[in-house]
Short mmCIF file of C-alpha atoms and ligand atoms in Angstrom, two decimals:
data_model
loop_
_atom_site.label_atom_id
_atom_site.label_comp_id
_atom_site.label_asym_id
_atom_site.label_seq_id
_atom_site.Cartn_x
_atom_site.Cartn_y
_atom_site.Cartn_z
CA UNK A 776 10.62 15.13 52.15
CA UNK A 777 7.49 15.71 54.21
CA UNK A 778 7.77 19.43 53.55
CA UNK A 779 8.09 18.79 49.85
CA UNK A 780 5.01 16.59 49.86
CA UNK A 781 3.08 19.32 51.64
CA UNK A 782 4.18 21.97 49.13
CA UNK A 783 3.25 19.68 46.31
CA UNK A 784 -0.31 19.31 47.54
CA UNK A 785 -0.53 22.99 48.50
CA UNK A 786 0.54 24.03 45.01
CA UNK A 787 -2.27 22.22 43.33
CA UNK A 788 -4.90 23.13 45.86
CA UNK A 789 -4.10 26.76 45.21
CA UNK A 790 -4.02 26.18 41.47
CA UNK A 791 -7.64 25.17 41.55
CA UNK A 792 -9.59 28.27 40.68
CA UNK A 793 -7.42 31.40 40.77
CA UNK A 794 -3.97 32.84 40.34
CA UNK A 795 -3.40 33.46 44.05
CA UNK A 796 -0.95 30.57 44.10
CA UNK A 797 1.37 32.68 41.92
CA UNK A 798 1.79 35.34 44.61
CA UNK A 799 5.53 35.75 45.27
CA UNK A 800 6.56 33.41 42.44
CA UNK A 801 9.23 34.28 39.87
CA UNK A 802 10.16 33.31 36.33
CA UNK A 803 13.80 32.50 35.63
CA UNK A 804 15.99 32.07 32.58
CA UNK A 805 18.52 29.33 33.15
CA UNK A 806 21.51 28.99 30.84
CA UNK A 807 23.27 25.62 30.96
CA UNK A 808 26.90 25.95 29.77
CA UNK A 809 27.96 22.29 29.93
CA UNK A 810 26.36 18.89 29.45
CA UNK A 811 26.33 18.43 33.21
CA UNK A 812 24.46 21.71 33.55
CA UNK A 813 21.88 20.42 31.08
CA UNK A 814 21.27 17.36 33.21
CA UNK A 815 20.91 19.44 36.39
CA UNK A 816 18.64 21.93 34.60
CA UNK A 817 16.38 19.09 33.48
CA UNK A 818 16.30 17.63 36.99
CA UNK A 819 14.79 20.80 38.52
CA UNK A 820 11.51 19.74 36.94
CA UNK A 821 11.29 17.16 39.72
CA UNK A 822 11.14 19.89 42.40
CA UNK A 823 7.53 20.48 43.44
CA UNK A 824 6.45 24.03 42.61
CA UNK A 825 8.75 24.23 39.56
CA UNK A 826 7.07 24.49 36.17
CA UNK A 827 9.31 24.41 33.09
CA UNK A 828 7.90 26.62 30.32
CA UNK A 829 10.74 26.12 27.88
CA UNK A 830 13.34 23.39 27.96
CA UNK A 831 17.03 23.75 27.15
CA UNK A 832 17.23 20.71 24.91
CA UNK A 833 20.69 21.62 23.61
CA UNK A 834 23.64 23.67 24.80
CA UNK A 835 23.34 27.34 23.98
CA UNK A 836 19.58 27.44 24.60
CA UNK A 837 17.95 28.84 27.71
CA UNK A 838 15.38 27.13 29.89
CA UNK A 839 12.56 29.34 31.16
CA UNK A 840 11.09 28.24 34.46
CA UNK A 841 8.27 29.39 36.74
CA UNK A 842 9.03 28.78 40.41
CA UNK A 843 6.47 29.17 43.18
CA UNK A 844 7.37 31.18 46.27
CA UNK A 845 7.77 28.14 48.50
CA UNK A 846 10.32 26.56 46.15
CA UNK A 847 12.48 29.62 45.35
CA UNK A 848 15.21 28.83 47.88
CA UNK A 849 15.55 25.20 46.91
CA UNK A 850 15.55 26.03 43.20
CA UNK A 851 18.26 28.68 43.52
CA UNK A 852 20.33 26.44 45.76
CA UNK A 853 20.35 23.63 43.19
CA UNK A 854 21.48 25.99 40.43
CA UNK A 855 24.07 27.76 42.56
CA UNK A 856 25.60 24.48 43.77
CA UNK A 857 26.05 23.41 40.15
CA UNK A 858 27.33 26.88 39.06
CA UNK A 859 24.62 27.25 36.44
CA UNK A 860 24.00 30.85 35.33
CA UNK A 861 20.43 32.09 35.87
CA UNK A 862 18.49 35.33 36.15
CA UNK A 863 15.00 36.43 37.11
CA UNK A 864 13.11 37.57 33.99
CA UNK A 865 9.63 38.06 35.44
CA UNK A 866 9.49 39.44 38.98
CA UNK A 867 5.72 39.23 39.34
CA UNK A 868 4.19 36.55 37.09
CA UNK A 869 0.79 36.89 38.79
CA UNK A 870 0.24 40.46 37.61
CA UNK A 871 1.58 39.71 34.11
CA UNK A 872 -0.76 36.76 33.71
CA UNK A 873 -3.77 38.61 35.10
CA UNK A 874 -3.13 41.47 32.65
CA UNK A 875 -3.00 38.98 29.78
CA UNK A 876 -6.35 37.46 30.80
CA UNK A 877 -7.94 40.91 30.99
CA UNK A 878 -6.65 41.81 27.53
CA UNK A 879 -8.13 38.59 26.10
CA UNK A 880 -11.53 39.26 27.64
CA UNK A 881 -11.62 42.74 26.08
CA UNK A 882 -10.64 41.39 22.66
CA UNK A 883 -13.36 38.73 22.80
CA UNK A 884 -16.07 41.36 23.18
CA UNK A 885 -15.06 42.87 19.85
CA UNK A 886 -15.22 39.71 17.73
CA UNK A 887 -18.03 38.55 15.45
CA UNK A 888 -19.54 35.10 15.63
CA UNK A 889 -18.33 32.68 12.95
CA UNK A 890 -15.09 34.54 12.36
CA UNK A 891 -11.69 34.13 13.89
CA UNK A 892 -8.93 36.56 14.60
CA UNK A 893 -5.15 36.48 14.34
CA UNK A 894 -4.74 39.57 16.50
CA UNK A 895 -6.14 37.90 19.62
CA UNK A 896 -6.61 34.33 20.85
CA UNK A 897 -9.91 32.67 19.90
CA UNK A 898 -12.08 30.74 22.35
CA UNK A 899 -13.62 27.25 22.03
CA UNK A 900 -17.06 28.41 20.88
CA UNK A 901 -15.53 30.76 18.30
CA UNK A 902 -13.24 28.07 16.91
CA UNK A 903 -16.04 25.51 16.53
CA UNK A 904 -18.41 28.11 15.05
CA UNK A 905 -15.73 28.97 12.48
CA UNK A 906 -15.29 25.30 11.50
CA UNK A 907 -19.05 24.93 11.08
CA UNK A 908 -19.22 28.06 8.92
CA UNK A 909 -16.47 26.64 6.67
CA UNK A 910 -18.33 23.33 6.34
CA UNK A 911 -21.43 25.22 5.26
CA UNK A 912 -19.66 27.60 2.89
CA UNK A 913 -17.34 25.05 1.27
CA UNK A 914 -19.33 21.78 1.27
CA UNK A 915 -17.26 20.16 -1.48
CA UNK A 916 -13.91 20.90 0.18
CA UNK A 917 -14.68 20.72 3.89
CA UNK A 918 -16.16 18.12 6.25
CA UNK A 919 -16.35 18.77 9.99
CA UNK A 920 -16.82 15.82 12.33
CA UNK A 921 -17.03 15.50 16.09
CA UNK A 922 -14.50 12.89 17.16
CA UNK A 923 -15.35 12.83 20.83
CA UNK A 924 -16.94 14.62 23.75
CA UNK A 925 -14.90 15.74 26.73
CA UNK A 926 -15.46 15.38 30.47
CA UNK A 927 -17.16 18.79 30.55
CA UNK A 928 -19.27 18.10 27.46
CA UNK A 929 -17.28 19.95 24.82
CA UNK A 930 -16.89 18.59 21.30
CA UNK A 931 -13.48 17.76 19.86
CA UNK A 932 -13.84 18.53 16.17
CA UNK A 933 -11.74 17.62 13.19
CA UNK A 934 -11.86 19.50 9.93
CA UNK A 935 -11.17 17.31 6.91
CA UNK A 936 -10.04 19.32 3.93
CA UNK A 937 -9.97 17.66 0.54
CA UNK A 938 -10.27 18.86 -3.06
CA UNK A 939 -12.33 15.80 -4.00
CA UNK A 940 -14.40 15.02 -0.96
CA UNK A 941 -11.74 12.71 0.49
CA UNK A 942 -12.64 10.05 -2.05
CA UNK A 943 -9.25 9.43 -3.57
CA UNK A 944 -7.70 6.46 -1.76
CA UNK A 945 -4.28 7.22 -3.23
CA UNK A 946 -4.02 10.70 -1.83
CA UNK A 947 -1.76 11.19 1.19
CA UNK A 948 -3.24 12.53 4.42
CA UNK A 949 -1.50 14.86 6.86
CA UNK A 950 -2.91 14.75 10.40
CA UNK A 951 -2.25 17.69 12.69
CA UNK A 952 -3.44 18.65 16.15
CA UNK A 953 -2.93 21.61 18.45
CA UNK A 954 -3.57 22.62 22.01
CA UNK A 955 -3.15 19.28 23.80
CA UNK A 956 -1.31 21.37 26.39
CA UNK A 957 -4.02 23.82 27.27
CA UNK A 958 -1.92 26.89 28.02
CA UNK A 959 -0.06 26.86 24.70
CA UNK A 960 -2.43 29.29 23.03
CA UNK A 961 -0.31 29.99 19.96
CA UNK A 962 -0.70 26.33 18.92
CA UNK A 963 -4.46 26.44 18.12
CA UNK A 964 -3.92 29.82 16.46
CA UNK A 965 -1.38 28.21 14.13
CA UNK A 966 -3.71 25.32 13.29
CA UNK A 967 -6.47 27.83 12.50
CA UNK A 968 -4.15 29.68 10.15
CA UNK A 969 -3.37 26.40 8.33
CA UNK A 970 -7.12 25.89 7.92
CA UNK A 971 -7.60 29.40 6.59
CA UNK A 972 -4.81 28.89 4.03
CA UNK A 973 -6.24 25.57 2.88
CA UNK A 974 -9.87 26.67 2.59
CA UNK A 975 -10.55 30.40 2.45
CA UNK A 976 -7.34 31.98 1.22
CA UNK A 977 -5.64 29.40 -0.98
CA UNK A 978 -2.35 30.70 -2.32
CA UNK A 979 -0.64 27.30 -2.55
CA UNK A 980 -3.04 25.35 -4.69
CA UNK A 981 -0.71 22.34 -5.02
CA UNK A 982 -0.77 21.39 -1.35
CA UNK A 983 -4.43 22.26 -0.95
CA UNK A 984 -5.38 19.95 -3.81
CA UNK A 985 -2.87 17.08 -3.69
CA UNK A 986 -2.95 16.38 0.03
CA UNK A 987 -5.93 15.66 2.28
CA UNK A 988 -5.67 17.45 5.62
CA UNK A 989 -7.20 16.30 8.91
CA UNK A 990 -6.72 19.12 11.41
CA UNK A 991 -7.88 19.21 15.03
CA UNK A 992 -7.26 22.83 15.99
CA UNK A 993 -8.31 22.40 19.63
CA UNK A 994 -7.78 18.90 20.95
CA UNK A 995 -8.10 19.77 24.66
CA UNK A 996 -11.01 22.23 24.78
CA UNK A 997 -11.75 21.74 28.50
CA UNK A 998 -8.21 22.61 29.47
CA UNK A 999 -8.06 25.49 27.01
CA UNK A 1000 -11.24 27.09 28.32
CA UNK A 1001 -9.95 26.65 31.86
CA UNK A 1002 -6.83 28.63 30.94
CA UNK A 1003 -9.09 31.48 29.81
CA UNK A 1004 -11.46 31.41 32.77
CA UNK A 1005 -9.51 30.18 35.79
CA UNK A 1006 -5.86 29.27 35.60
CA UNK A 1007 -3.73 30.57 32.72
CA UNK A 1008 -1.03 27.99 33.49
CA UNK A 1009 -3.26 24.90 33.20
CA UNK A 1010 -1.71 22.23 30.98
CA UNK A 1011 -3.71 19.01 31.36
CA UNK A 1012 -7.20 17.77 30.54
CA UNK A 1013 -9.96 18.31 33.15
CA UNK A 1014 -10.98 14.72 33.92
CA UNK A 1015 -12.02 14.06 37.49
CA UNK A 1016 -11.91 10.24 37.39
CA UNK A 1017 -8.67 9.81 39.31
CA UNK A 1018 -8.77 12.79 41.64
CA UNK A 1019 -11.16 15.66 42.22
CA UNK A 1020 -8.55 17.51 44.23
CA UNK A 1021 -6.01 17.30 41.40
CA UNK A 1022 -7.99 16.77 38.19
CA UNK A 1023 -6.60 16.24 34.73
CA UNK A 1024 -4.14 14.15 32.79
CA UNK A 1025 -1.28 15.18 30.53
CA UNK A 1026 -2.85 13.75 27.38
CA UNK A 1027 0.56 13.87 25.72
CA UNK A 1028 1.81 11.22 28.17
CA UNK A 1029 -1.36 9.15 27.84
CA UNK A 1030 -0.70 7.25 24.57
CA UNK A 1031 -0.22 3.51 24.60
CA UNK A 1032 3.34 3.54 23.32
CA UNK A 1033 5.92 3.15 26.09
CA UNK A 1034 3.30 4.58 28.46
CA UNK A 1035 4.76 5.02 31.94
CA UNK A 1036 3.30 5.44 35.40
CA UNK A 1037 6.59 5.82 37.25
CA UNK A 1038 7.53 8.89 39.34
CA UNK A 1039 5.77 12.11 38.39
CA UNK A 1040 3.82 10.30 35.69
CA UNK A 1041 2.00 8.37 38.43
CA UNK A 1042 0.98 11.40 40.53
CA UNK A 1043 -2.42 12.95 39.79
CA UNK A 1044 -1.17 16.29 41.16
CA UNK A 1045 1.81 16.41 38.80
CA UNK A 1046 1.42 18.37 35.57
CA UNK A 1047 2.97 15.32 33.87
CA UNK A 1048 0.41 12.78 35.20
CA UNK A 1049 0.08 10.09 32.51
CA UNK A 1050 -3.42 8.99 33.58
CA UNK A 1051 -4.90 5.95 35.34
CA UNK A 1052 -4.24 3.89 32.20
CA UNK A 1053 -3.05 4.44 28.64
CA UNK A 1054 -5.70 6.07 26.47
CA UNK A 1055 -7.85 6.94 29.49
CA UNK A 1056 -8.45 10.38 27.91
CA UNK A 1057 -10.72 11.11 25.00
CA UNK A 1058 -8.16 13.76 24.01
CA UNK A 1059 -5.67 11.01 23.11
CA UNK A 1060 -8.23 8.45 21.88
CA UNK A 1061 -9.33 10.75 19.06
CA UNK A 1062 -5.88 10.81 17.44
CA UNK A 1063 -5.48 7.05 17.85
CA UNK A 1064 -8.82 6.46 16.15
CA UNK A 1065 -8.26 8.99 13.38
CA UNK A 1066 -4.87 7.52 12.45
CA UNK A 1067 -5.97 3.89 12.83
CA UNK A 1068 -9.05 4.48 10.67
CA UNK A 1069 -6.92 5.90 7.87
CA UNK A 1070 -3.78 3.91 8.41
CA UNK A 1071 -2.60 3.35 4.87
CA UNK A 1072 -3.07 6.98 3.88
CA UNK A 1073 -1.69 9.01 6.79
CA UNK A 1074 1.83 9.96 5.69
CA UNK A 1075 2.67 12.68 8.22
CA UNK A 1076 1.65 13.69 11.72
CA UNK A 1077 2.42 17.09 13.18
CA UNK A 1078 1.53 18.01 16.74
CA UNK A 1079 1.77 21.70 17.54
CA UNK A 1080 3.12 22.95 20.88
CA UNK A 1081 4.83 25.94 22.44
CA UNK A 1082 7.39 26.99 23.26
CA UNK A 1083 11.07 26.79 22.45
CA UNK A 1084 11.66 26.89 18.65
CA UNK A 1085 12.29 23.17 18.34
CA UNK A 1086 11.35 20.87 15.48
CA UNK A 1087 11.51 17.41 16.98
CA UNK A 1088 11.30 13.82 15.81
CA UNK A 1089 10.85 10.50 17.70
CA UNK A 1090 11.57 8.77 19.93
CA UNK A 1091 10.81 10.93 22.95
CA UNK A 1092 10.56 8.06 25.41
CA UNK A 1093 14.26 7.20 25.40
CA UNK A 1094 16.03 9.31 22.78
CA UNK A 1095 16.54 6.37 20.41
CA UNK A 1096 16.41 6.86 16.65
CA UNK A 1097 13.81 5.39 14.30
CA UNK A 1098 15.13 3.66 11.14
CA UNK A 1099 14.43 6.69 8.93
CA UNK A 1100 16.16 9.16 11.24
CA UNK A 1101 18.25 10.61 8.39
CA UNK A 1102 15.14 11.40 6.40
CA UNK A 1103 13.53 12.98 9.48
CA UNK A 1104 16.54 15.17 10.13
CA UNK A 1105 17.03 16.18 6.52
CA UNK A 1106 13.36 17.15 6.07
CA UNK A 1107 13.32 18.74 9.53
CA UNK A 1108 16.29 20.93 8.56
CA UNK A 1109 14.49 22.08 5.42
CA UNK A 1110 11.36 22.95 7.41
CA UNK A 1111 13.36 24.76 10.08
CA UNK A 1112 15.50 26.79 7.67
CA UNK A 1113 12.40 27.85 5.75
CA UNK A 1114 10.75 29.13 8.93
CA UNK A 1115 14.00 30.84 9.98
CA UNK A 1116 14.17 32.64 6.63
CA UNK A 1117 10.62 33.94 7.10
CA UNK A 1118 11.10 34.94 10.75
CA UNK A 1119 11.75 38.46 11.94
CA UNK A 1120 15.40 39.49 11.49
CA UNK A 1121 17.57 38.60 14.47
CA UNK A 1122 15.23 35.86 15.72
CA UNK A 1123 16.71 32.80 17.32
CA UNK A 1124 16.94 29.86 14.91
CA UNK A 1125 14.95 26.64 15.13
CA UNK A 1126 16.79 23.58 16.44
CA UNK A 1127 16.01 20.21 14.85
CA UNK A 1128 16.46 17.50 17.44
CA UNK A 1129 15.30 14.20 18.82
CA UNK A 1130 12.56 14.88 21.34
CA UNK A 1131 14.66 13.53 24.23
CA UNK A 1132 18.21 14.01 22.96
CA UNK A 1133 20.81 16.20 24.62
CA UNK A 1134 19.15 16.81 27.94
CA UNK A 1135 17.98 13.21 28.36
CA UNK A 1136 14.55 14.51 29.27
CA UNK A 1137 12.32 11.65 28.27
CA UNK A 1138 8.62 11.81 27.49
CA UNK A 1139 6.95 8.38 27.46
CA UNK A 1140 3.48 7.88 26.03
CA UNK A 1141 3.56 10.91 23.73
CA UNK A 1142 1.47 11.34 20.60
CA UNK A 1143 4.49 11.82 18.33
CA UNK A 1144 6.01 8.52 19.45
CA UNK A 1145 2.70 6.69 19.22
CA UNK A 1146 2.01 7.98 15.69
CA UNK A 1147 5.30 6.52 14.49
CA UNK A 1148 5.79 3.50 16.74
CA UNK A 1149 2.21 2.21 16.81
CA UNK A 1150 0.34 4.26 14.20
CA UNK A 1151 2.85 3.50 11.45
CA UNK A 1152 3.25 7.15 10.36
CA UNK A 1153 6.80 7.54 9.09
CA UNK A 1154 6.97 11.31 9.30
CA UNK A 1155 6.06 12.32 12.83
CA UNK A 1156 7.07 15.67 14.24
CA UNK A 1157 6.51 17.89 17.26
CA UNK A 1158 6.90 21.61 16.70
CA UNK A 1159 7.55 23.92 19.64
CA UNK A 1160 6.61 27.39 18.42
CA UNK A 1161 8.59 30.47 19.42
CA UNK A 1162 8.25 32.50 22.59
CA UNK A 1163 8.53 36.26 22.56
CA UNK A 1164 11.73 36.69 24.50
CA UNK A 1165 11.63 40.47 24.97
CA UNK A 1166 8.18 40.48 26.55
CA UNK A 1167 7.15 38.80 29.76
CA UNK A 1168 4.30 36.27 29.88
CA UNK A 1169 3.75 32.64 29.03
CA UNK A 1170 2.72 32.98 25.45
CA UNK A 1171 3.15 35.44 22.64
CA UNK A 1172 1.45 38.79 22.93
CA UNK A 1173 -1.46 38.97 20.44
CA UNK A 1174 0.48 41.43 18.28
CA UNK A 1175 2.93 38.61 17.47
CA UNK A 1176 0.41 35.96 16.47
CA UNK A 1177 0.30 36.90 12.81
CA UNK A 1178 4.07 36.77 12.31
CA UNK A 1179 4.37 33.38 13.97
CA UNK A 1180 1.48 31.67 12.21
CA UNK A 1181 2.69 32.92 8.82
CA UNK A 1182 6.32 31.85 9.23
CA UNK A 1183 5.21 28.48 10.59
CA UNK A 1184 2.89 27.91 7.65
CA UNK A 1185 5.93 28.42 5.40
CA UNK A 1186 7.62 25.47 7.11
CA UNK A 1187 4.51 23.30 7.02
CA UNK A 1188 4.36 23.83 3.25
CA UNK A 1189 7.81 22.26 2.95
CA UNK A 1190 6.59 19.22 4.89
CA UNK A 1191 3.43 19.01 2.79
CA UNK A 1192 5.28 19.23 -0.55
CA UNK A 1193 7.66 16.51 0.57
CA UNK A 1194 4.72 14.26 1.41
CA UNK A 1195 3.05 15.15 -1.88
CA UNK A 1196 6.13 14.44 -4.04
CA UNK A 1197 6.88 11.20 -2.23
CA UNK A 1198 3.42 9.84 -2.92
CA UNK A 1199 3.46 10.49 -6.67
ZN1 ZN B 1928 3.21 21.27 24.91
#
């Protein structure tokens, strides 16, 4: 146990500032074949030095897991003892991740201020400049507000899109956020595409005009910038209040709905640290305030993550079902099948599931649970966008961004039209 504790601290000391800690690490695909396998596969997350990129929520799906050098033996031993099939899919994650960072830096040099790209990942300053340009160019449709300022002084902005200046109290609102987990770069890209389709390139006039949209394309800007400048695998915020050695909180475990500080959730060095108290992070406060301030009108909440191709509904804290679970599943299936139909041929299909469900992996204090359980939003979903399975790396290569954001928008339209028709 002492050795484990040492590795745990060592991992996060090394994390701070470079990718050296990835030297000798490997990325595995794990394929649970039975329910027991699923439980064991979910338990490996408790091993220090193991970072689950994609979860196997249901049988037939793979889990993709990064394992640091020091934990390789223990990780393999656990899987072998349970007879769970696994294989190494990335032999040298450090070089793959460093190449990805280099590619991003090159792409950034070629972009113009005030514009965004769907062939590379945009940075914080570019995203905020784009929102400000839209507010200036489309003053009757767009309002941009700063909802909060982060530990490192960055602004968390919301873009409010409305055909009538947001002045119709009977119009439904859809709230969406992206990037709470800093390393999930495809999430902000997808939110930006939604914004583009609702403001600059409107081809679905009905949803642009009959729904008001509050979109926060980059809810954790400190973490996101850190993934571009220092550690590609960073997931949390960058608050230093609890620990300067292990900064940051998983803002998606920080909501005051079944918030937990047991086990990994209590450890500042864990990537699942839930914070010193519920709503300690501005990154979670902004969603609470936005939904509470518009309580009667917010009809759907969608939080965008990657990866795994899951469309998930509450409750994540214990796997229990909300009263309208049938509606959530039925609408979820329509969203998922629409995205599947637009996806590249041969792609894996979306799975619609409870956020905890088959693998009993529970996530207390999440935004999706809070929105429904405390915020009173009846349609609350988490989307886990697709990975690119043929290519190594954490996120999609830039050449895949366009396909993913377009197919996902197709699914979001189904959600939006449902909300629209229900409110008439
Ligand atoms: Zn996430």
